[in-house]
Coordinates of C-alpha atoms in Angstrom, one line a residue:
X12 CA 4.3 26.3 -13.5
X13 CA 1.2 24.1 -13.0
X14 CA 1.2 21.2 -10.5
X15 CA -1.2 18.3 -11.3
X16 CA -1.7 14.6 -11.0
X17 CA -0.9 12.8 -14.2
X18 CA -3.1 9.9 -15.6
X19 CA -2.1 9.8 -19.3
X20 CA 0.4 7.1 -19.9
X21 CA 1.4 8.5 -23.3
X22 CA 2.0 11.9 -21.8
X23 CA 4.1 10.5 -19.0
X24 CA 6.1 8.2 -21.4
X25 CA 7.0 11.1 -23.7
X26 CA 8.6 12.9 -20.7
X27 CA 10.4 9.7 -19.4
X28 CA 11.8 8.9 -22.9
X29 CA 13.9 12.1 -22.6
X30 CA 16.3 10.1 -20.5
X31 CA 15.5 6.4 -20.7
X32 CA 18.2 5.1 -18.4
X33 CA 17.6 7.6 -15.6
X34 CA 13.9 6.7 -15.8
X35 CA 14.1 3.0 -16.7
X36 CA 12.2 1.9 -13.5
X37 CA 9.5 4.5 -14.1
X38 CA 9.1 3.5 -17.7
X39 CA 8.6 -0.1 -16.7
X40 CA 6.1 0.9 -14.1
X41 CA 3.9 2.2 -16.9
X42 CA 3.3 -1.5 -17.8
X43 CA -0.1 -2.9 -16.9
X44 CA 1.6 -5.3 -14.4
X45 CA 2.6 -2.3 -12.2
X46 CA 0.4 0.6 -13.3
X47 CA -2.3 0.1 -10.7
X48 CA 0.3 0.5 -8.0
X49 CA 1.5 3.9 -9.3
X50 CA 0.5 7.5 -8.7
X51 CA 2.1 10.2 -10.8
X52 CA 2.5 13.9 -10.3
X53 CA 3.9 16.5 -12.7
X54 CA 4.9 20.1 -13.0
X55 CA 4.1 21.7 -16.4
X56 CA 4.7 25.0 -18.2
X57 CA 2.6 25.8 -21.2
X58 CA 1.5 22.2 -21.6
X59 CA 5.0 20.8 -21.5
X60 CA 6.1 18.5 -18.5
X61 CA 9.1 19.8 -16.7
X62 CA 9.3 17.3 -13.9
X63 CA 7.6 14.0 -12.8
X64 CA 7.5 12.3 -9.5
X65 CA 6.2 8.7 -9.1
X66 CA 4.8 7.2 -5.9
X67 CA 5.0 3.4 -6.2
X68 CA 2.8 1.5 -3.7
X69 CA 3.3 -2.1 -4.8
X70 CA 5.2 -3.0 -1.6
X71 CA 4.4 -2.4 2.1
X72 CA 6.7 0.7 2.1
X73 CA 6.0 3.1 -0.7
X74 CA 8.8 4.2 -3.0
X75 CA 9.1 7.8 -4.3
X76 CA 11.1 8.3 -7.5
X77 CA 12.1 11.9 -8.0
X78 CA 14.8 11.9 -10.7
X79 CA 15.6 14.5 -13.3
X80 CA 18.3 16.4 -15.1
X81 CA 16.4 19.5 -14.1
X82 CA 16.7 19.3 -10.3
X83 CA 15.2 22.8 -9.7
X84 CA 12.0 21.7 -11.3
X85 CA 11.9 18.5 -9.2
X86 CA 12.4 20.5 -6.1
X87 CA 9.5 22.8 -7.0
X88 CA 7.4 19.7 -7.7
X89 CA 8.2 18.1 -4.4
X90 CA 7.4 21.3 -2.6
X91 CA 4.0 21.2 -4.1
X92 CA 3.6 17.6 -2.9
X93 CA 4.7 18.0 0.7
X94 CA 1.2 17.4 2.2
X95 CA 0.4 14.4 0.0
X96 CA 3.6 12.5 0.3
X97 CA 3.3 9.3 2.5
X98 CA 4.1 9.5 6.2
X99 CA 7.1 7.2 5.6
X100 CA 8.7 6.1 2.3
X101 CA 11.8 5.0 0.6
X102 CA 13.1 7.6 -2.0
X103 CA 15.3 7.7 -5.1
X104 CA 16.4 11.3 -5.5
X105 CA 18.6 13.1 -7.9
X106 CA 21.5 14.9 -6.2
X107 CA 20.5 17.9 -4.1
X108 CA 16.8 17.2 -4.3
X109 CA 16.7 15.9 -0.8
X110 CA 17.1 19.4 0.7
X111 CA 13.5 20.2 -0.4
X112 CA 12.2 17.5 2.0
X113 CA 14.6 18.3 4.9
X114 CA 12.3 20.7 6.7
X115 CA 9.3 18.5 7.0
X116 CA 10.9 15.0 6.9
X117 CA 13.7 13.1 8.6
X118 CA 16.1 11.8 6.0
X119 CA 18.3 8.8 6.6
X120 CA 20.7 8.4 3.7
X121 CA 21.4 5.0 2.2
X122 CA 24.2 6.4 0.2
X123 CA 25.0 7.5 -3.4
X124 CA 24.0 5.0 -6.1
X125 CA 24.8 4.7 -9.7
X126 CA 22.5 3.9 -12.7
X127 CA 24.3 1.7 -15.2
X128 CA 23.3 0.7 -18.7
X129 CA 24.2 -2.2 -20.9
X130 CA 26.1 -0.5 -23.7
X131 CA 28.1 -3.4 -25.1
X132 CA 25.9 -6.4 -25.8
X133 CA 28.6 -8.4 -27.7
X134 CA 30.4 -9.2 -24.4
X135 CA 27.4 -11.1 -22.9
X136 CA 26.6 -12.8 -26.1
X137 CA 30.0 -14.7 -26.0
X138 CA 30.1 -15.3 -22.2
X139 CA 30.3 -18.9 -20.9
X140 CA 26.9 -19.6 -19.3
X141 CA 27.1 -23.3 -19.0
X142 CA 25.6 -24.5 -15.7
X143 CA 23.1 -21.6 -15.6
X144 CA 19.5 -22.6 -15.4
X145 CA 16.2 -20.8 -15.5
X146 CA 14.3 -20.1 -12.3
X147 CA 10.5 -19.8 -12.0
X148 CA 7.6 -19.8 -9.6
X149 CA 8.0 -23.5 -8.8
X150 CA 11.3 -22.6 -7.1
X151 CA 9.9 -19.8 -5.0
X152 CA 10.6 -21.3 -1.6
X153 CA 14.2 -22.2 -2.7
X154 CA 14.8 -18.7 -3.9
X155 CA 13.4 -17.1 -0.8
X156 CA 15.7 -19.2 1.3
X157 CA 18.6 -18.4 -0.9
X158 CA 18.1 -14.6 -0.6
X159 CA 17.8 -14.9 3.2
X160 CA 21.3 -16.4 3.3
X161 CA 23.0 -14.4 0.5
X162 CA 21.1 -11.0 0.4
X163 CA 19.0 -10.4 3.5
X164 CA 16.7 -7.4 3.3
X165 CA 16.7 -7.3 -0.4
X166 CA 13.7 -6.0 -2.4
X167 CA 12.2 -9.1 -4.1
X168 CA 8.9 -9.2 -6.0
X169 CA 7.9 -12.8 -6.5
X170 CA 5.6 -11.9 -9.4
X171 CA 8.7 -11.3 -11.5
X172 CA 9.5 -15.0 -11.5
X173 CA 6.6 -15.4 -13.9
X174 CA 8.5 -13.3 -16.5
X175 CA 11.0 -16.1 -17.1
X176 CA 13.8 -13.7 -16.5
X177 CA 15.4 -15.2 -13.5
X178 CA 18.4 -17.5 -13.7
X179 CA 20.6 -19.3 -11.2
X180 CA 23.5 -21.7 -10.7
X181 CA 23.4 -24.8 -8.4
X182 CA 26.3 -26.5 -6.9
X183 CA 25.6 -29.9 -5.4
X184 CA 21.9 -29.3 -5.9
X185 CA 22.0 -26.1 -3.9
X186 CA 21.2 -22.7 -5.4
X187 CA 24.4 -20.7 -4.9
X188 CA 23.9 -17.7 -7.3
X189 CA 21.0 -16.0 -8.9
X190 CA 20.0 -12.8 -10.8
X191 CA 16.7 -11.5 -12.1
X192 CA 14.7 -8.4 -12.8
X193 CA 13.1 -5.7 -10.7
X194 CA 11.2 -4.3 -13.7
X195 CA 10.5 -6.0 -17.0
X196 CA 8.3 -4.6 -19.8
X197 CA 8.6 -5.7 -23.4
X198 CA 5.7 -3.4 -24.1
X199 CA 7.9 -0.4 -23.1
X200 CA 11.2 -2.0 -24.2
X201 CA 12.9 -1.8 -20.8
X202 CA 14.3 -4.1 -18.1
X203 CA 15.9 -3.2 -14.8
X204 CA 18.1 -5.9 -13.4
X205 CA 18.1 -6.8 -9.7
X206 CA 18.4 -9.4 -6.9
X207 CA 21.9 -10.4 -8.1
X208 CA 23.5 -12.4 -5.3
X209 CA 25.8 -15.3 -4.5
X210 CA 26.2 -17.2 -1.3
X211 CA 29.2 -15.9 0.6
X212 CA 30.9 -19.3 0.5
X213 CA 30.7 -19.4 -3.2
X214 CA 31.9 -16.0 -4.2
X215 CA 34.9 -15.4 -6.4
X216 CA 34.0 -18.3 -8.7
X217 CA 32.5 -16.1 -11.5
X218 CA 28.9 -17.3 -10.8
X219 CA 27.5 -13.8 -10.7
X220 CA 28.9 -12.9 -14.0
X221 CA 27.5 -16.1 -15.6
X222 CA 24.0 -15.7 -14.3
X223 CA 24.0 -11.9 -15.2
X224 CA 25.4 -12.8 -18.7
X225 CA 22.7 -15.4 -19.2
X226 CA 20.0 -13.0 -18.1
X227 CA 21.2 -10.2 -20.3
X228 CA 21.2 -12.6 -23.3
X229 CA 17.7 -13.5 -22.7
X230 CA 16.7 -9.9 -22.3
X231 CA 18.5 -8.6 -25.4
X232 CA 16.1 -10.3 -27.7
X233 CA 13.1 -8.9 -25.9
X234 CA 13.8 -5.3 -24.8
X235 CA 15.8 -2.3 -26.2
X236 CA 17.1 -0.9 -22.9
X237 CA 18.7 -2.8 -20.1
X238 CA 19.8 -1.1 -16.9
X239 CA 20.4 -1.5 -13.2
X240 CA 21.0 0.4 -9.9
X241 CA 24.1 -0.3 -7.8
X242 CA 25.5 1.4 -4.7
X243 CA 28.4 3.6 -5.6
X244 CA 30.8 2.0 -3.0
X245 CA 30.0 -1.5 -4.1
X246 CA 33.3 -1.9 -6.0
X247 CA 33.0 -5.7 -6.5
X248 CA 29.5 -5.4 -8.1
X249 CA 30.5 -2.5 -10.3
X250 CA 33.6 -4.3 -11.5
X251 CA 31.4 -7.3 -12.4
X252 CA 28.9 -5.2 -14.3
X253 CA 31.6 -3.4 -16.2
X254 CA 33.2 -6.6 -17.3
X255 CA 29.8 -7.6 -18.8
X256 CA 29.4 -4.3 -20.8
X257 CA 27.6 -2.0 -18.4
X258 CA 28.6 1.6 -17.9
X259 CA 27.7 4.4 -15.4
X260 CA 25.1 6.8 -16.8
X261 CA 23.8 8.7 -13.8
X262 CA 24.1 9.1 -10.0
X263 CA 21.3 9.5 -7.4
X264 CA 20.8 9.1 -3.7
X265 CA 18.6 6.6 -1.8
X266 CA 16.9 7.6 1.5
X267 CA 14.6 6.4 4.1
X268 CA 12.2 9.3 4.8
X269 CA 9.8 9.8 7.7
X270 CA 7.6 12.8 8.3
X271 CA 8.5 14.8 11.4
X272 CA 6.1 14.8 14.3
X273 CA 5.0 17.9 16.2

């Protein structure tokens, strides 16, 4: 097989469309908003891409996405990339792929995760979303303070507030629940939901379902595919998502990865 850096968006997209929900983040990263932060590598045979790895550098810590139904091909691709991978990165890896990095890197597992897709859009269309309001750039300071209290350490890209795809609930003038998007691309027809949180003191009131339903209703008219990532042991979140029409479509692992010294 042939290892190469990929620069043709259409070529990459054709491969990713083979499993949209597994690659929903990567498809969104083809969008012009994210493209400049991406570096793509592929393994090809007779001109046909067999595996793709994305290095996303839009945050201080790079993220490596190595996801595939063909894990052996991804392992071979990562083996070809050992010397060019960042010294430290966060990784999303299909099951078993992590063994290819074990010799050269220290792997700190952050657990098994699920990819879920919105299969039943009828449910969110009828959900009671009264009290849910849109959030935008003007509320940035309020939103940052909210996540510090409700979801410390979460991955939040403030640019996504400009999409109009963030929603929240206030109680007594205080933001108590919110949900938004990690990736949003009408051009590629995909959205990946994220930053779903509720203040601990206000959980159990149905706020997360309401903001998620309102967000999904907004997205349904704009993109074809809606998905999300969730830790496999987060039973409360998974139950919430299933009640809104989401179903599990794939599993993968998340890891903090550091190159070994000496």
